[in-house]
CSV table of C-alpha atoms and ligand atoms in Angstrom, one decimal:
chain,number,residue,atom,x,y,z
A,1281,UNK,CA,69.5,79.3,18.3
A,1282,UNK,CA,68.3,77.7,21.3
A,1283,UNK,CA,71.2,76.9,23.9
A,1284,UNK,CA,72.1,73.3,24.7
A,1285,UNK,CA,70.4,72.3,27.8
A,1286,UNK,CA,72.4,72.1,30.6
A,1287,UNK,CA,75.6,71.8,28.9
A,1288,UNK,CA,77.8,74.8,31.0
A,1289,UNK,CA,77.2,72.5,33.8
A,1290,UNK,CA,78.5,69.4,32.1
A,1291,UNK,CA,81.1,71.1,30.4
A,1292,UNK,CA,81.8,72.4,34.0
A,1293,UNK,CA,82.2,69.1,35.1
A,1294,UNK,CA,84.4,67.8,32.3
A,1295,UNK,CA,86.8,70.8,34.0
A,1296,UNK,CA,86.6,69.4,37.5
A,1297,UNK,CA,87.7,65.7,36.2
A,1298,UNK,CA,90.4,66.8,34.0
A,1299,UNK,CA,91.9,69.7,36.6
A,1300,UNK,CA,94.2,66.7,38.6
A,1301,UNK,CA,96.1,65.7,35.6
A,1302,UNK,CA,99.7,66.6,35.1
A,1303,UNK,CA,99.2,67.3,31.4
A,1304,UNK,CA,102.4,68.3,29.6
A,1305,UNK,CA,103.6,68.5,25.5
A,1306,UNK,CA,104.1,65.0,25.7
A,1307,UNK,CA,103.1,61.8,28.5
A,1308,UNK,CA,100.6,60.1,30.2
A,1309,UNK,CA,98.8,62.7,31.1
A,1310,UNK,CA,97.9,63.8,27.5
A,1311,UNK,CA,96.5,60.2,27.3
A,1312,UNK,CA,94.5,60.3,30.1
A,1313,UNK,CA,93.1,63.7,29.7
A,1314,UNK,CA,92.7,62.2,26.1
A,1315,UNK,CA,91.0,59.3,27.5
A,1316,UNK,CA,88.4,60.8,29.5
A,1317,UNK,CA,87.9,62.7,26.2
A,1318,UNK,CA,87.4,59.6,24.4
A,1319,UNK,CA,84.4,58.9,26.8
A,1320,UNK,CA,82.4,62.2,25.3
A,1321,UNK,CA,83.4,61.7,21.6
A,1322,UNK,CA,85.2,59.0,19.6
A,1323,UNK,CA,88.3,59.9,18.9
A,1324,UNK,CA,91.6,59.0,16.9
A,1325,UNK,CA,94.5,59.0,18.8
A,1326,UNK,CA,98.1,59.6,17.2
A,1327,UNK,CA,101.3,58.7,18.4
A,1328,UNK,CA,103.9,60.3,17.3
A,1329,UNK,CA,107.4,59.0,18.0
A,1330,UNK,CA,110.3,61.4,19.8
A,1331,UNK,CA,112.9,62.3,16.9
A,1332,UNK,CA,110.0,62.7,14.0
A,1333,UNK,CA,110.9,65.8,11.9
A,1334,UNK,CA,108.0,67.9,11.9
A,1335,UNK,CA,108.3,70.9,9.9
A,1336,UNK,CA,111.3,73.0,11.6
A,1337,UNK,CA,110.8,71.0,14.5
A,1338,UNK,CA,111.8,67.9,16.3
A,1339,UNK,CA,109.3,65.5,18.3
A,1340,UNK,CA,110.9,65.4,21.8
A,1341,UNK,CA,111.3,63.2,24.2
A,1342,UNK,CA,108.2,62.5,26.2
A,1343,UNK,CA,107.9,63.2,29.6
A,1344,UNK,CA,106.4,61.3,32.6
A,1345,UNK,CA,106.5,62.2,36.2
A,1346,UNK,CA,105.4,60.5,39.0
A,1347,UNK,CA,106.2,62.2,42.0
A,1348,UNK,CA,107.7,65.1,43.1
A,1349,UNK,CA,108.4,66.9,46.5
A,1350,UNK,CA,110.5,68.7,49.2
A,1351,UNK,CA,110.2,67.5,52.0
A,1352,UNK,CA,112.1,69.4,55.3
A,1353,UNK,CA,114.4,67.7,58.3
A,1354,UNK,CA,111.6,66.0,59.8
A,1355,UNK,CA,110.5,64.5,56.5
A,1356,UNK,CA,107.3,66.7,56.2
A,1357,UNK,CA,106.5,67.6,52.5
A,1358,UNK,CA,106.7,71.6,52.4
A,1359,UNK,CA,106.2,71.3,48.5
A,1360,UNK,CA,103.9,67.8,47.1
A,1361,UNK,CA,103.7,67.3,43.4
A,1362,UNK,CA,100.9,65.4,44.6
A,1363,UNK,CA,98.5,68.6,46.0
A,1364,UNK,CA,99.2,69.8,42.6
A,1365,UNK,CA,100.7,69.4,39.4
A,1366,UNK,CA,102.0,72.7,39.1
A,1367,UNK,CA,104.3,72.2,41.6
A,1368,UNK,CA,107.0,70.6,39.5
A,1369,UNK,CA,108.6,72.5,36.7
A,1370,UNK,CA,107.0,71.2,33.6
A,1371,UNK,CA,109.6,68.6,32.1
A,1372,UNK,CA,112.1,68.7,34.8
A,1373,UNK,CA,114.7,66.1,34.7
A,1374,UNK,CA,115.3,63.9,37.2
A,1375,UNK,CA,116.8,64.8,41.0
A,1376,UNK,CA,117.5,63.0,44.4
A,1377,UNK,CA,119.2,65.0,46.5
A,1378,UNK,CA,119.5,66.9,49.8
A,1379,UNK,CA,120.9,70.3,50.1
A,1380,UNK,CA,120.9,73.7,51.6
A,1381,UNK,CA,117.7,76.5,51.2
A,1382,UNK,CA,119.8,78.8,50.0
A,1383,UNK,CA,121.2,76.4,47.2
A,1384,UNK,CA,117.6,75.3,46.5
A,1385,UNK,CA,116.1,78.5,46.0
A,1386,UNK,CA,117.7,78.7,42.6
A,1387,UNK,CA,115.2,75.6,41.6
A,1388,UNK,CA,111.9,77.5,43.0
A,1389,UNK,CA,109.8,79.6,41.2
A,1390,UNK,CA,107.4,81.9,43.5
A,1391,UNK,CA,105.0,85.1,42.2
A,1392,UNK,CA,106.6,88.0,44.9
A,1393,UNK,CA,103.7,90.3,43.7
A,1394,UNK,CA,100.4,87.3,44.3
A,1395,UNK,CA,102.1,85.2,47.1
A,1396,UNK,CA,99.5,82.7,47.7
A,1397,UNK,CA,99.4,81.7,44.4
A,1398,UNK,CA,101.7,78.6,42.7
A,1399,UNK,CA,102.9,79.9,39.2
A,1400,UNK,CA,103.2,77.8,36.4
A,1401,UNK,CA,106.6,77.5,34.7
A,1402,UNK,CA,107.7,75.0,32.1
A,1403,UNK,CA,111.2,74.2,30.6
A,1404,UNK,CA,110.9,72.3,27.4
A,1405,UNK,CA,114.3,72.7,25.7
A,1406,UNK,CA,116.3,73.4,28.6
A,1407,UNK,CA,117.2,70.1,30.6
A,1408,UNK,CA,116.2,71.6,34.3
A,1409,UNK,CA,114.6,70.9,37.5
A,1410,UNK,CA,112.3,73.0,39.7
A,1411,UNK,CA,109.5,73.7,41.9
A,1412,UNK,CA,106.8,76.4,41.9
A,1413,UNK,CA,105.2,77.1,45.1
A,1414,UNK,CA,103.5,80.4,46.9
A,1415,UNK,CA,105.6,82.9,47.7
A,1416,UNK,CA,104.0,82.4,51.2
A,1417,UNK,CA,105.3,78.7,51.3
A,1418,UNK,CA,108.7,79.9,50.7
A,1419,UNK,CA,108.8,82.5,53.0
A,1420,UNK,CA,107.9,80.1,56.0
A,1421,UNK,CA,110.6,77.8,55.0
A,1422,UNK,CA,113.3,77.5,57.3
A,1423,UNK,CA,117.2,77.9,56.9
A,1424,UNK,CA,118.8,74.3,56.9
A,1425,UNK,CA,118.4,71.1,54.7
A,1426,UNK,CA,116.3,69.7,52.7
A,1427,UNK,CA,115.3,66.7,50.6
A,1428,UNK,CA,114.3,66.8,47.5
A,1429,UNK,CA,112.9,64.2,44.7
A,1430,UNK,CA,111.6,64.6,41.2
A,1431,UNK,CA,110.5,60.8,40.2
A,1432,UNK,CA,110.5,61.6,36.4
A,1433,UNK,CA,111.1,60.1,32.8
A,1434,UNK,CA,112.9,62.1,30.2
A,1435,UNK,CA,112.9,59.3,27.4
A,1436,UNK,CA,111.9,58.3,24.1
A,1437,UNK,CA,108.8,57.8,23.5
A,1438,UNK,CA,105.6,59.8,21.9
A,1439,UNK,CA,103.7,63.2,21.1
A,1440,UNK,CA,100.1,62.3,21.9
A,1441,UNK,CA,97.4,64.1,20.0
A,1442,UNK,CA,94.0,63.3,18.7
A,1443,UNK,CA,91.2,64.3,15.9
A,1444,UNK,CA,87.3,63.8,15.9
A,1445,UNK,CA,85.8,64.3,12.7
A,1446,UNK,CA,82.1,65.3,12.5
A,1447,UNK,CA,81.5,64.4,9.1
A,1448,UNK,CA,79.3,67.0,6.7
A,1449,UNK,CA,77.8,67.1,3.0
A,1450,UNK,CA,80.7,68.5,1.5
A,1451,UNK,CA,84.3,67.0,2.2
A,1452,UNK,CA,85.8,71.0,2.8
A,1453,UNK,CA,86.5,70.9,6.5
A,1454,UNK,CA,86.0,73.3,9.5
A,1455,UNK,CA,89.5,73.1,11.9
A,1456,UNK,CA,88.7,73.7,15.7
A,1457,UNK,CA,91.7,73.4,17.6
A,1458,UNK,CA,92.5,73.6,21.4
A,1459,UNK,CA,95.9,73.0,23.1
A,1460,UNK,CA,96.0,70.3,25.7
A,1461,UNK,CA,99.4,70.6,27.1
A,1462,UNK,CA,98.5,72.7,30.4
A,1463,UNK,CA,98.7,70.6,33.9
A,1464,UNK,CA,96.1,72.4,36.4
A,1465,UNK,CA,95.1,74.9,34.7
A,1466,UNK,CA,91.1,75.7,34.2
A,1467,UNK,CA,90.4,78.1,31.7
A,1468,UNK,CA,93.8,77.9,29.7
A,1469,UNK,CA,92.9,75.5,28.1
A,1470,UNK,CA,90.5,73.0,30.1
A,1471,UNK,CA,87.4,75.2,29.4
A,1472,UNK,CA,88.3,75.3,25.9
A,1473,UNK,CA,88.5,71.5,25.5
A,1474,UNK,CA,85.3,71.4,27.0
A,1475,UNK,CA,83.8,73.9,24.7
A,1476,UNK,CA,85.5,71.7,22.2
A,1477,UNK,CA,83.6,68.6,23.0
A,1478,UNK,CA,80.0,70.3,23.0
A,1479,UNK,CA,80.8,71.7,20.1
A,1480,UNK,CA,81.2,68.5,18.4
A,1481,UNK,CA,78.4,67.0,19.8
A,1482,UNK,CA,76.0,70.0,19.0
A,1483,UNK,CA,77.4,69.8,16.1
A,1484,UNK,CA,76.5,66.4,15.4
A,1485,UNK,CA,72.5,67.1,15.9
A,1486,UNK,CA,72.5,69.3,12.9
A,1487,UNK,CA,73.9,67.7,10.0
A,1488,UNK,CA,76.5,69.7,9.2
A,1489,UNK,CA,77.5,71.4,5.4
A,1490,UNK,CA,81.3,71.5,6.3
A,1491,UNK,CA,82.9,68.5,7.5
A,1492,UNK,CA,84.2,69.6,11.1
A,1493,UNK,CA,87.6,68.3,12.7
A,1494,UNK,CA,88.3,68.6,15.7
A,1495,UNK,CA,92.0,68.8,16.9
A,1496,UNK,CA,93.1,68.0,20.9
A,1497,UNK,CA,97.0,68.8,20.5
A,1498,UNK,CA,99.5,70.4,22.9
A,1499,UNK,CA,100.5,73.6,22.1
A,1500,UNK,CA,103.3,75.4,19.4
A,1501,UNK,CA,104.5,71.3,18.7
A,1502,UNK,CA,101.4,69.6,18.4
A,1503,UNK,CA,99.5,71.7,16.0
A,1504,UNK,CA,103.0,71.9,14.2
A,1505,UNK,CA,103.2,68.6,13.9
A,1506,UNK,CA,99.5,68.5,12.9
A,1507,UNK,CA,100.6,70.7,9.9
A,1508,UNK,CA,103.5,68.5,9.5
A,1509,UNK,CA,101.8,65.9,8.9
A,1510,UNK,CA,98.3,67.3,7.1
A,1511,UNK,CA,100.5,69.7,4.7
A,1512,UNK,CA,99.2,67.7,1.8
A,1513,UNK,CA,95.5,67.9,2.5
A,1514,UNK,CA,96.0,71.6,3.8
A,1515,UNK,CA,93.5,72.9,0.9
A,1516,UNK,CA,90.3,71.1,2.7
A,1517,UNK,CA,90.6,73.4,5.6
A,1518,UNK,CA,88.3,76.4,4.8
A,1519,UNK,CA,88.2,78.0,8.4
A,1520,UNK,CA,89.1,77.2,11.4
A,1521,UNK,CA,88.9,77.8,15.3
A,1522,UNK,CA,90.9,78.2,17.9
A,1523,UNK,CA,89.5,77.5,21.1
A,1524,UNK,CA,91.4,79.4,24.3
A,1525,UNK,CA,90.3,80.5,27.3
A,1526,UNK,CA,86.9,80.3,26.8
A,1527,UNK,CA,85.6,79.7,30.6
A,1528,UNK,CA,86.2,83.2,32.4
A,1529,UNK,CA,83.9,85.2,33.6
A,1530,UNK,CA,84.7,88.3,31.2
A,1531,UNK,CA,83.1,89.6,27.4
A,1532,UNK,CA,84.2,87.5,24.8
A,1533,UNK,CA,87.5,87.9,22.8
A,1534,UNK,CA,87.6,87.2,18.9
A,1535,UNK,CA,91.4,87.6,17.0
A,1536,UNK,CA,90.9,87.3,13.9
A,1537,UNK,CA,93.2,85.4,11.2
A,1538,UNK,CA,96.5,86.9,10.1
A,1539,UNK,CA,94.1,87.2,6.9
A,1540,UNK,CA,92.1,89.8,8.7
A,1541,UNK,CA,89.1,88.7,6.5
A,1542,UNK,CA,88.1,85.0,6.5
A,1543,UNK,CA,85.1,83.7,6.7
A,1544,UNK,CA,85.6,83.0,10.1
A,1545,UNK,CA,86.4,86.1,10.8
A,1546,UNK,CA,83.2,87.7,9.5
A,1547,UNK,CA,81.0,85.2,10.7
A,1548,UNK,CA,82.5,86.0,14.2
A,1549,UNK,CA,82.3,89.5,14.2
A,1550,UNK,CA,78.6,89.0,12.6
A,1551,UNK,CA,77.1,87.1,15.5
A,1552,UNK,CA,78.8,88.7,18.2
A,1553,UNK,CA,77.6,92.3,17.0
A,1554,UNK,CA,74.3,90.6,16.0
A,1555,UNK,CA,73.7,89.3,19.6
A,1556,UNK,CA,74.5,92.7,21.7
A,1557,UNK,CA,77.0,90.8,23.8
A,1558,UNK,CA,79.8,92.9,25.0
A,1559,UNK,CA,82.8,91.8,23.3
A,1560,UNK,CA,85.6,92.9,21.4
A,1561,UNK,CA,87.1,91.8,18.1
A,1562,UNK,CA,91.2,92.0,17.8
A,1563,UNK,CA,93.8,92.2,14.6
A,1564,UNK,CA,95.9,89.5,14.1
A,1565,UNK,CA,99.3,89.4,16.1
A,1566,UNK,CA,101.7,86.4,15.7
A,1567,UNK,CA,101.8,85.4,19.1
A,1568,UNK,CA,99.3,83.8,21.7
A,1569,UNK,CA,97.8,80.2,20.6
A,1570,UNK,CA,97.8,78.2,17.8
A,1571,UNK,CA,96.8,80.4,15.4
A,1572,UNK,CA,100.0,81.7,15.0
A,1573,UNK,CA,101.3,78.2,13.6
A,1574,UNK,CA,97.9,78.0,11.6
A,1575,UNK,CA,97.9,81.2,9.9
A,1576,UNK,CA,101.7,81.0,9.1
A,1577,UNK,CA,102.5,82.6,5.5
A,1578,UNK,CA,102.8,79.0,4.2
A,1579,UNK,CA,99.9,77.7,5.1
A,1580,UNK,CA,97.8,80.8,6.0
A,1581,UNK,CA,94.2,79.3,6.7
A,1582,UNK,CA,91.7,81.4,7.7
A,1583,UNK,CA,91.8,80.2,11.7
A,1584,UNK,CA,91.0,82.6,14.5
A,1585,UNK,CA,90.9,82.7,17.9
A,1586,UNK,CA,87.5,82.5,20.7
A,1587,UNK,CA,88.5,83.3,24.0
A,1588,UNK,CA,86.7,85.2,26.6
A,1589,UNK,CA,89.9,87.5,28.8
A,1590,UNK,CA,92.4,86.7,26.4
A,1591,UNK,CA,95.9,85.0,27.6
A,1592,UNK,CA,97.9,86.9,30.5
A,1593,UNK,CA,95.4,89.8,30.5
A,1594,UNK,CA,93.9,88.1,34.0
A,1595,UNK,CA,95.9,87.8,37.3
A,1596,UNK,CA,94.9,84.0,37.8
A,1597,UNK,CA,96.5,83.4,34.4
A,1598,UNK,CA,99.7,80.3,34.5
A,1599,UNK,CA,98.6,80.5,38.2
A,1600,UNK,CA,96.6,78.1,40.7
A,1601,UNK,CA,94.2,81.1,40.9
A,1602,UNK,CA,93.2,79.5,37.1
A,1603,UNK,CA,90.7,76.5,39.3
A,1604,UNK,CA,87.5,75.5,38.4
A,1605,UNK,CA,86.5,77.7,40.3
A,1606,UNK,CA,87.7,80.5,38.3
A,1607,UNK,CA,85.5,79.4,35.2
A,1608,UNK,CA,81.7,79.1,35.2
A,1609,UNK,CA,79.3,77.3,33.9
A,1610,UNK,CA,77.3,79.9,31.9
A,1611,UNK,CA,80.3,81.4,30.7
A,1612,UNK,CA,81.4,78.3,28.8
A,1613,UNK,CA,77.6,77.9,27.3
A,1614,UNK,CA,77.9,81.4,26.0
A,1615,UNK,CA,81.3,80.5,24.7
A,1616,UNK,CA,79.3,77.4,23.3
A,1617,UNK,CA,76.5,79.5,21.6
A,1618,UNK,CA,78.7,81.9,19.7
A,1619,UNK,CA,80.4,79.1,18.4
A,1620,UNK,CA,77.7,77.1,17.2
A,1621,UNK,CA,76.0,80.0,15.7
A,1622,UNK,CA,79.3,81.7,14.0
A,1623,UNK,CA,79.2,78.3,12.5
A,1624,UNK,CA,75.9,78.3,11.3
A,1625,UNK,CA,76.7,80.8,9.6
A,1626,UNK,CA,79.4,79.2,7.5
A,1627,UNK,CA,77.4,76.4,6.7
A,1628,UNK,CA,74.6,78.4,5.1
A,1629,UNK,CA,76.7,81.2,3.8
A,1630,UNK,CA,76.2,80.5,-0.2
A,1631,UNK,CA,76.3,82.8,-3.6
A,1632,UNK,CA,72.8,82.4,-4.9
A,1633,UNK,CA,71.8,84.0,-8.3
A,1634,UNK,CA,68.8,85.9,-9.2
A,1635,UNK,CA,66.4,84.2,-11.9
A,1636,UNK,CA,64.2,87.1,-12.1
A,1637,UNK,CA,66.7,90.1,-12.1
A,1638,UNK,CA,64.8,92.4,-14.4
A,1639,UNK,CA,62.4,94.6,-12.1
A,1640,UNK,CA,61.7,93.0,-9.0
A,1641,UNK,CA,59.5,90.1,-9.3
A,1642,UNK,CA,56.6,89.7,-8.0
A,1643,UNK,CA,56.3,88.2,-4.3
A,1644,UNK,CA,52.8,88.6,-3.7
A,1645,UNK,CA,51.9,86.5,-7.2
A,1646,UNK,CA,55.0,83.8,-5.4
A,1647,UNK,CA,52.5,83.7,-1.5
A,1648,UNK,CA,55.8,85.3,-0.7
A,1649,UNK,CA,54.2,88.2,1.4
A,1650,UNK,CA,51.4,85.8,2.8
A,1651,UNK,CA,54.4,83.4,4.2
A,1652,UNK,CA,55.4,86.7,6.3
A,1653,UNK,CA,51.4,87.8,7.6
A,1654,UNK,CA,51.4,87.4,11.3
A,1655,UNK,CA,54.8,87.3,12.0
A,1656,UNK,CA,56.5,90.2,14.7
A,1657,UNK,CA,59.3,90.4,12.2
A,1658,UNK,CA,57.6,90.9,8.8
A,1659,UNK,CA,58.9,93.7,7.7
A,1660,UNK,CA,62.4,92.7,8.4
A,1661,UNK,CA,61.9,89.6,7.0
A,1662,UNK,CA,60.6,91.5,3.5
A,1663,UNK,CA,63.5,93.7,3.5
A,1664,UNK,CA,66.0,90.5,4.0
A,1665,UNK,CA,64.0,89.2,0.6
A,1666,UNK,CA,64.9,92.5,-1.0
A,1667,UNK,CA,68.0,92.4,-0.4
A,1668,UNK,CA,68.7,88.9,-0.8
A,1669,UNK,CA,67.2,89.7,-4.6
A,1670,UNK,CA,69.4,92.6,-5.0
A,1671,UNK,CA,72.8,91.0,-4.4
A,1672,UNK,CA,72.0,87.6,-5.7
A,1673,UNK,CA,74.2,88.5,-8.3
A,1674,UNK,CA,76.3,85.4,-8.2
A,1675,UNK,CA,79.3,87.6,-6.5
A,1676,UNK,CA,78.0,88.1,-3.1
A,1677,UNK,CA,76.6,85.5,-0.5
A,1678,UNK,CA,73.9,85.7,2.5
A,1679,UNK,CA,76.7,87.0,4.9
A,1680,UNK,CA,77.3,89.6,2.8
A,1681,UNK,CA,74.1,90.8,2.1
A,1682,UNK,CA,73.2,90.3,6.1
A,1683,UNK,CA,75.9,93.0,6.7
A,1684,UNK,CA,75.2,95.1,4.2
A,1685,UNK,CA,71.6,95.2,5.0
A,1686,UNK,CA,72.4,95.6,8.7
A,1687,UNK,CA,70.1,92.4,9.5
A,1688,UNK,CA,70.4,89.2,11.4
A,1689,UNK,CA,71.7,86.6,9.2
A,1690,UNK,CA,69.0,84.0,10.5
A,1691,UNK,CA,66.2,86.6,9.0
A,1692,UNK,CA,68.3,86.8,5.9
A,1693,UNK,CA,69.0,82.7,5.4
A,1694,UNK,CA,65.6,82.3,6.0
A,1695,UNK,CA,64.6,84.7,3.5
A,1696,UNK,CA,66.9,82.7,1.1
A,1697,UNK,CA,65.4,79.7,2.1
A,1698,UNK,CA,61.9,81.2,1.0
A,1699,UNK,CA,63.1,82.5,-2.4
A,1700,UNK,CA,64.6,79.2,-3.1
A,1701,UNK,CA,61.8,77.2,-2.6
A,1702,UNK,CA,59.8,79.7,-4.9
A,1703,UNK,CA,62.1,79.2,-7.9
A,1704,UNK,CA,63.2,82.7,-7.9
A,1705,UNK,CA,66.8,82.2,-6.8
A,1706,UNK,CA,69.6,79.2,-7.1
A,1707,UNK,CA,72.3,78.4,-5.5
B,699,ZN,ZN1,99.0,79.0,28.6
């Protein structure tokens, strides 16, 4: 599959104008990173008011912020929400006040062990201020007073989420799903919303089988409510994605569905051992992304998870070391071509059945050997016809036979293709 032209270097760009934004699980920030979104791909935006039941959960409060700082005797800004967005505690609550270092130590977060970089620390459920700053910026602070101002909203309000649907023959969907809720963070999970949007528009080109739906939504409460409020229609969703750190420079990362043996899954693991990329494929654990709420025992779809270092296995990760610069371009279009092929394969993975299943019929007779004369891969291509005429049995489709036969599934689809059109299999 030919790669998109020079989409790591738009998707790389996409990065750079969504880095600023002090994204959270709830506020204007979501909307804005949602409406920049909204300028690659349609989307549907929900609002979803604070107080909503949503499975075990509760829609909270949303959160706005629109400055934050500590600022020293002579009124010089040590700490400015407005360098960076991780330098507020995501969700604080409100504060004016002045007061001693030593009693506003217990508000900053540092990293003692990578002291020039700003962590990123959040506090949801616990009503708290804070700052995160470099160990370094700490360090050089002085004994004595200070001022500080958090210039947020804690109120009722919305959770912010949106779909885009790319709509395919058959109504059975395709979930790809990637958390929004980060503030300045590149590769968890800007890189994967990027990937996200190419995805749909490559997507888009190629007429789809599977209807594909896209899901922008911040993390753990977002795809929960998602659930919450999809539970009905659950049965349409046949596989699924989840789209994480996909911008780093390192092998890819695929963690397959609590299932262990979706679709997904194999269609993964088949184009990443097909293409001789270094990777590595992982079991299931109930933690990390959204898969965990996705493959929950209730609903248990058949979602994995594409990243390239997975979560908190790199030092920039929840730090400002995680900048654009951090992700590349190529490394997002290679996280772009494995998806795109992975599902390719879903959409031409069918059961076809053998009409001729007595003896092998005969290809030459069919111009079924002639279609092959002259190509590099011919004798590939005639075993993938063997095989494909061996296992049409009605029990096993093209991925299977592709594995079992230990050849590319593109050799093996087209192969199909070619039997098909010569009467000698049906879907
Ligand atoms: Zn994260």
């Amino acid at each position: 599959m030919a790669p998109v032209t020079g989409a790591g270097e738009e998707m790389h760009a996409l990065v750079e104008r969504l880095y600023p934004l002090c994204r959270s699980i709830t506020g204007d920030g979501v909307r804005a990173t949602l409406d920049i979104v909204g300028e690659y791909l349609p989307l549907r935006v929900h609002e979803v008011p604070t107080g909503t039941q949503v499975l075990d959960w509760t829609v909270p409060q949303e959160w706005n912020i629109r400055d934050a700082y500590v600022a020293d005797a002579s009124g010089r800004r040590v700490v400015d929400f407005a360098a960076s967005s991780l330098h507020v505690l995501g969700y604080s609550v409100p504060v004016r006040a002045r007061m001693e270092l030593s009693e506003l130590r217990e508000h900053l977060y540092t990293l003692p062990e990578q002291p020039s970089l700003v962590p990123y620390r959040t506090s949801y459920y616990a009503p708290r201020w804070g700052f995160c700053l470099a160990q370094e910026t700490l360090d050089a602070m002085e004994e004595g007073e200070y001022e500080v101002c958090v210039d947020s909203t804690l109120a009722d309000g919305h959770l912010t989420y949106a779909e885009h649907v790319v709509p395919g023959q058959v109504a059975d969907e395709v979930l790809v799903s990637c958390h929004t809720c980060h503030p300045s963070l590149a590769n968890d999970n800007l890189a994967g919303i990027a990937v996200a949007v190419f995805l749909a528009r490559a997507l888009a080109e190629t007429a789809p089988w599977y209807t594909y739906r896209f899901v922008f939504a911040p993390g753990t409460i977002g795809a929960i409510t998602w659930l919450a409020r999809n539970k009905e229609r659950i049965d349409q969703v046949k596989h699924g994605l989840v789209l994480a750190c996909a911008g780093d420079r390192g092998p890819l990362t695929y963690k397959r569905s609590r299932r262990g043996d979706a679709g997904i899954d194999r269609a993964v693991r088949h184009v990443l051992r097909d293409s001789g990329r270094p990777h590595s494929v992982e079991e299931f654990t109930p933690y990390g992304y959204d898969e965990r709420q996705y493959c929950s025992p209730g609903f248990d779809l058949g979602v994995g998870s594409l990243s390239r270092t997975p979560y908190a296995r790199y030092p920039e990760y929840h730090t400002s070391g995680d900048d654009p610069g951090f992700v590349s371009p190529e490394a997002m279009a290679d996280t772009l071509d494995v998806c795109r092929e992975a599902f390719s394969v879903l959409d031409r993975d069918r059961r076809y059945v053998n009409l001729s299943p007595y003896g092998e019929p005969q290809l030459g007779r069919r111009g079924l050997y002639d279609s092959l004369g002259g190509r590099s891969d011919a004798k590939q291509a005639e075993m993938a016809m063997l095989w494909v005429l061996s296992m049409s049995d009605g029990e096993h489709g093209l991925l299977d036979v592709a594995e079992r036969a230990g050849l590319p599934f593109d050799t093996v689809a087209a192969a199909a293709d070619a039997l098909h059109a010569s009467g000698l299999i049906k879907a």
